[in-house]
Amino acid sequence: MNTRAASGLERGDRRFGLMLTAPGLAVLFLVIIFPLLFALITSFFDYTLINPNHDTFVGLDNYQEVLDEEYILTSLWVTLKFVLASVMIEFAIGFSVALALNSVTRFKNFYYLILLAPLLINPVVVGLLWRMILHTELGIANYAISLMNIDPVNWLGNANAAFWTVVMVDIWHQFSFMAILLLAGLASLPREPYEAARVDGASSFSCFIHITLPLMRPVIIVALLLRFVFAIKTFDIVFIMTKGGPGTATDIISYFIYRAAFFGLDIGRASAMSIALLLIVLALTIYLYRYMTSLR
Amino acid sequence: MKRLLAVIISIIFLSSPVKAETIRLLMETVPDTKYIQELLPEFEKQTGIKVEMEVISYNDMHAKLIPQLLSAKGSYDGIVVDFYWVGEFIKAGWLMPLDDLVQRDKFNTSVYVPKLTDLVGKVDGVQYMLPFYNYSMAVIYRKDLLEDPKEQAAFKAKYGIDLKVPTDWDEYWKQVEFFTRDTDNDGKKDLYGTVIQGQRGDCVSMQWANFLYGMGGRFQDKDWNPTINSDAGIKAMEAYREAVVKFSPPGSESFCFDEAANVMAQGKAYSLQTFNIMFAGFDDPESSKVVGKVGITSNPGGGLNGGWGWAIPNSSQNKEAVWKFYQWVESYEIAKKRALLGGAPTQTRIFTDPDVIAKRPYYPILGEILAGSQDFPVFTYTTELVEKMGLEFNLAATGEKEPKAALDAANAAYRKLLIKDGKISE
């Protein structure tokens, strides 16, 4: 075998590959790395919308200001609760639905359509829709439960209820993403292990525990991580439905940052918050990924 | 491939300048925008200038405007400015002074109601905007209930005063209490004295201002010292909380003006403090069950003064054409046509025009509401103040915070922003 020729060929391949990816990488740089760097730099400057320039370097002042914000810890806590609640429940529902659909053979497309419908709706529309449904006095939700002789619920006016209402709406809107992803994973599983297990007399339950779950692990990790990252960025539903209220019950961090930028006009402070959040999310993601891949 | 390229290039060339003059405006989805759209063909026929309006909801406007205002060449030739934003936009230097154009074309700015010129017209003597429409807040009430002899007798027996259109806060509040009731005796309230719009942020801040004015309170004294937590403020907040608990539908801590108005339109409330522009909707059979049964009057002590102004951003690429459009849209003829369609006037001569009054007999009352309205703080950080106050007011409305504690916090937040803006010193 001629190694020289092989390496020449390899080099050619590599150059060709680089040529193919260069435009993509350039775009990636422009739309991801550049804004990220811009935010990082801006977070060290007194950059406001009134005076948008990088004239005044303030070091870590913006970060100090963020720590001094009166309700920032509440907001982080609300965000954490929201992410955990919505992602976990979405996973439970999504996995059950995926398992159910995986064994269905008739009307599969019909079920897919129903399942995907909420996901196709713009989140702003979802928020407005549910605000109407949940109107305490005129909404259909309270009317429906009054027919069952249940007292009307103050969906968005009571702090505790409002939090779970927002979680519920988010689940309604997003769980099908989880279901579809897991369903794709289930469909790609090999048939042989199941047949072998059946021959050995394993029950459906033990098939699920000992075959489905281990084989599905990579898909589950990806689905959970993706939803986890998306859930932290939730904005529209809160913005439309509650504006972070009542009180601070649904004041998730993305809306907090939005307020600093577009109501407080302070892009420097908002950038500092975004960068800090990015670091937290990155650390959490790495930790979660390691933790989940280490599970045996 | 070549053919495709040719097509693309020709599309690019065809879509750029050569065609007739076009101006682009960013507008809000409100009735007054709709009325102008109905009249636009007249303008286009007269001048040959095409007007493109991008109409979006209020929630998205501020965030959408800023990048356009910041850039040297914005994509909007003309914009409308909410009074909230005036301090900020002027401070940032985004708006073009109109004085030269006004003088050159002898545009008469004295036709505007002075309250609105102060709010969305002139800043420190410079004309930056032309008042577009006003949304000062008022009390909308059920005329049929107020004029019912049985109700009048029962009210007199209970309170010892006549049941009539309220002129002071105590009188109004007695009516709110009086009409909150369970009409079909099923153990649940089904008629509410008022409807609170208590959602955190803008909604609660705007409505609570009417309570504050009703108690004779103000947001600041004449030297800009904040006075939100004055005795009047605390009384106003106690009344607000009382309304949430007793006189308004459950859940109103999370309502904004649209949800509150729906309760009124369904005939489930006696009164509502809301924007005067909402009034026409209650007489529309498509959206209301109380057609012909509602009246409008001033908030006792004055309601919140609100309005929008037409402005030309410095980043506008077509200033002359936009100015032509503003002159047209604010001319007597067109302002009158807008009012006849239901628009909220800003010019004194429209409020008193016989044709307008013949079609809309309540317009003189709207004029009085505007004249008696009170100003909300306008300075560089109004939008941030609204958010900070709105959180504290909402905490008090839901009972999570005591009125005094919430107002102290709101006052402190206001003071901090005023110091940041250089209005007061530490």
XYZ file of C-alpha atoms in Angstrom, chain A:
296
model
C 0.000 0.000 0.000
C 1.294 3.407 -0.940
C 1.034 5.635 2.155
C 2.186 8.744 0.330
C -0.627 8.516 -2.160
C -3.146 7.840 0.602
C -2.095 10.891 2.542
C -2.225 12.984 -0.609
C -5.722 11.747 -1.200
C -6.604 12.426 2.401
C -5.281 15.942 2.142
C -7.389 16.459 -0.953
C -10.431 15.126 0.871
C -9.782 17.389 3.781
C -9.420 20.423 1.538
C -12.645 19.530 -0.219
C -14.393 19.093 3.114
C -13.128 22.448 4.302
C -14.360 24.066 1.116
C -17.793 22.581 1.609
C -18.072 23.658 5.237
C -16.468 27.097 4.900
C -19.639 28.981 3.920
C -21.556 27.284 6.717
C -18.861 28.063 9.248
C -18.734 31.665 8.093
C -22.482 32.051 8.561
C -22.228 30.358 11.919
C -19.556 32.798 12.955
C -21.625 35.768 11.840
C -24.895 34.762 13.464
C -23.675 32.996 16.597
C -20.136 33.826 17.582
C -20.288 37.495 16.668
C -23.432 38.357 18.681
C -22.063 36.313 21.555
C -18.789 38.227 21.564
C -20.670 41.477 21.163
C -22.793 40.676 24.221
C -19.717 39.674 26.194
C -17.911 42.917 25.367
C -21.020 45.020 25.915
C -21.470 43.521 29.366
C -18.322 45.391 30.482
C -19.505 48.760 29.186
C -22.090 51.332 30.148
C -24.025 50.693 26.950
C -27.592 52.005 26.992
C -30.145 52.576 24.260
C -30.048 56.274 25.077
C -26.302 56.311 24.488
C -25.447 53.214 22.462
C -21.675 53.081 22.270
C -18.732 51.401 23.905
C -17.255 54.617 25.343
C -17.403 53.958 29.032
C -15.667 50.857 30.299
C -17.137 49.889 33.654
C -15.442 46.555 34.341
C -17.635 44.297 36.390
C -20.076 47.019 37.491
C -22.880 45.601 35.390
C -22.443 42.219 37.017
C -22.443 43.842 40.454
C -25.674 45.652 39.533
C -27.239 42.351 38.548
C -26.385 40.876 41.934
C -27.935 43.933 43.575
C -31.235 43.519 41.693
C -33.958 43.091 44.288
C -35.873 40.254 42.656
C -33.152 38.439 40.712
C -32.872 35.441 43.041
C -36.636 35.012 43.067
C -36.548 35.047 39.302
C -33.801 32.401 39.125
C -35.725 30.229 41.564
C -38.943 30.583 39.558
C -37.037 29.698 36.374
C -35.517 26.598 37.945
C -38.885 25.400 39.246
C -40.490 26.099 35.899
C -37.842 24.234 33.919
C -37.847 21.202 36.184
C -41.627 20.973 36.354
C -42.293 21.448 32.667
C -39.469 19.263 31.333
C -40.140 16.378 33.727
C -43.890 16.340 33.112
C -43.391 16.754 29.374
C -41.009 13.817 29.435
C -43.440 11.596 31.326
C -46.349 12.455 29.050
C -44.237 12.510 25.920
C -42.741 9.080 26.593
C -46.110 7.492 27.340
C -47.576 8.948 24.180
C -44.560 7.815 22.136
C -44.844 4.274 23.508
C -48.549 4.196 22.772
C -48.120 5.533 19.257
C -45.227 3.199 18.517
C -47.529 0.193 18.694
C -50.289 1.840 16.688
C -50.498 0.899 13.028
C -53.807 2.374 11.834
C -54.451 6.147 11.490
C -50.895 6.887 12.462
C -50.769 10.050 10.343
C -53.979 11.269 11.896
C -52.528 10.958 15.391
C -49.352 12.676 14.275
C -51.379 15.587 13.005
C -53.219 16.013 16.286
C -50.018 15.656 18.217
C -48.143 18.223 16.180
C -50.923 20.804 16.026
C -50.010 22.708 19.234
C -46.347 22.752 18.272
C -47.211 24.473 15.008
C -48.972 27.350 16.729
C -47.022 30.506 17.407
C -46.375 30.827 21.176
C -47.909 34.307 21.255
C -51.124 32.865 19.861
C -50.959 30.049 22.393
C -50.722 32.611 25.187
C -53.638 34.674 23.911
C -55.741 31.575 23.319
C -55.258 30.314 26.850
C -55.838 33.736 28.359
C -59.277 33.632 26.790
C -59.942 30.052 27.836
C -58.844 30.762 31.400
C -60.713 34.053 31.926
C -62.143 33.562 35.424
C -65.551 35.017 34.682
C -66.073 34.440 30.956
C -63.668 31.645 30.026
C -64.668 28.170 28.972
C -62.378 26.424 31.500
C -64.226 27.692 34.547
C -67.548 27.110 32.830
C -66.608 23.498 32.144
C -65.557 22.802 35.711
C -68.658 24.555 37.063
C -70.712 21.911 35.237
C -68.916 19.369 37.406
C -69.749 21.434 40.491
C -66.142 22.440 41.071
C -65.505 25.966 42.331
C -64.057 28.362 39.748
C -60.281 28.498 39.743
C -58.383 31.787 39.747
C -56.016 30.516 37.053
C -53.763 33.503 36.604
C -54.582 35.712 39.586
C -53.428 33.445 42.395
C -49.663 33.122 42.742
C -49.550 29.358 43.130
C -52.191 28.624 40.538
C -50.607 31.008 38.031
C -47.281 29.215 38.194
C -48.865 25.850 37.474
C -51.107 27.344 34.826
C -48.088 28.602 32.937
C -46.382 25.227 33.348
C -49.517 23.516 32.075
C -49.787 25.738 29.006
C -46.129 25.187 28.240
C -46.634 21.428 28.500
C -49.667 21.625 26.242
C -47.636 23.541 23.716
C -44.331 21.651 23.886
C -44.803 18.054 24.992
C -45.289 16.812 21.445
C -41.727 17.834 20.645
C -40.621 15.345 23.270
C -43.086 12.736 22.033
C -41.979 13.001 18.413
C -38.303 12.828 19.273
C -38.795 9.765 21.473
C -41.068 8.174 18.904
C -38.366 8.498 16.263
C -35.997 6.804 18.701
C -38.436 3.982 19.412
C -39.056 3.374 15.714
C -35.337 2.933 15.086
C -34.850 0.271 17.773
C -33.907 -3.193 16.471
C -36.624 -5.864 16.640
C -34.322 -8.832 17.438
C -33.761 -8.252 21.185
C -37.530 -8.150 21.740
C -38.096 -11.349 19.797
C -35.326 -13.075 21.726
C -36.724 -11.855 25.036
C -40.223 -12.982 24.084
C -38.867 -16.436 23.278
C -37.282 -16.484 26.736
C -40.669 -15.568 28.228
C -40.025 -11.955 29.309
C -43.077 -9.818 30.124
C -43.802 -6.490 28.363
C -42.786 -4.706 31.523
C -39.405 -6.358 31.782
C -38.882 -5.836 28.040
C -39.465 -2.125 28.666
C -37.099 -1.937 31.647
C -34.330 -4.138 30.272
C -34.451 -3.478 26.532
C -36.324 -0.279 25.654
C -34.886 1.985 28.354
C -31.212 1.052 27.894
C -31.445 1.227 24.113
C -33.318 4.520 24.250
C -30.866 6.185 26.599
C -29.023 8.306 23.997
C -32.306 9.570 22.573
C -33.694 10.311 26.032
C -30.592 12.292 26.942
C -30.812 14.387 23.801
C -34.533 14.984 24.227
C -34.184 16.022 27.866
C -31.205 18.277 27.240
C -32.832 19.999 24.274
C -36.046 20.649 26.151
C -34.073 21.764 29.200
C -32.221 24.392 27.184
C -35.383 25.503 25.362
C -37.359 25.708 28.605
C -34.851 28.101 30.153
C -35.419 30.396 27.196
C -39.223 30.388 27.575
C -40.467 33.909 27.103
C -43.577 34.418 25.001
C -46.043 32.551 27.171
C -45.100 34.487 30.281
C -44.895 37.769 28.395
C -48.372 37.320 26.973
C -50.161 35.570 29.818
C -48.860 37.012 33.084
C -46.127 39.617 32.588
C -44.294 37.753 35.350
C -47.161 38.177 37.815
C -49.052 37.887 39.991
C -46.292 39.406 42.052
C -43.183 37.476 41.067
C -44.876 34.084 40.708
C -44.030 33.582 37.029
C -41.190 36.048 36.627
C -38.826 33.842 34.660
C -35.321 35.020 33.876
C -35.750 35.669 30.159
C -38.482 38.204 30.880
C -36.295 39.709 33.587
C -33.522 40.252 31.033
C -35.992 41.583 28.480
C -37.148 44.202 30.982
C -33.589 45.357 31.657
C -32.979 45.735 27.921
C -36.215 47.142 26.559
C -37.827 48.867 29.541
C -34.666 49.751 31.451
C -32.877 50.569 28.161
C -29.706 49.207 29.780
C -28.138 46.858 27.253
C -24.937 46.583 29.308
C -26.793 45.200 32.331
C -28.970 42.966 30.165
C -25.857 41.585 28.448
C -24.242 40.906 31.828
C -27.325 38.930 32.852
C -27.360 37.014 29.569
C -23.692 36.103 29.841
C -24.095 34.992 33.458
C -27.117 32.938 32.467
C -25.218 31.415 29.555
C -22.438 30.294 31.898
C -24.902 28.803 34.361
C -26.783 26.951 31.627
C -23.560 25.728 30.041
C -22.286 24.386 33.358
C -25.615 22.731 34.110
C -25.807 21.200 30.653
C -22.318 19.722 30.890
C -23.046 18.385 34.351
C -26.365 16.882 33.297
C -24.872 15.351 30.170
C -22.047 13.739 32.145
C -24.418 12.569 34.826
C -26.852 11.009 32.393
C -24.227 9.329 30.247
C -22.590 7.882 33.369
C -25.827 6.192 34.480
C -25.735 2.487 33.872
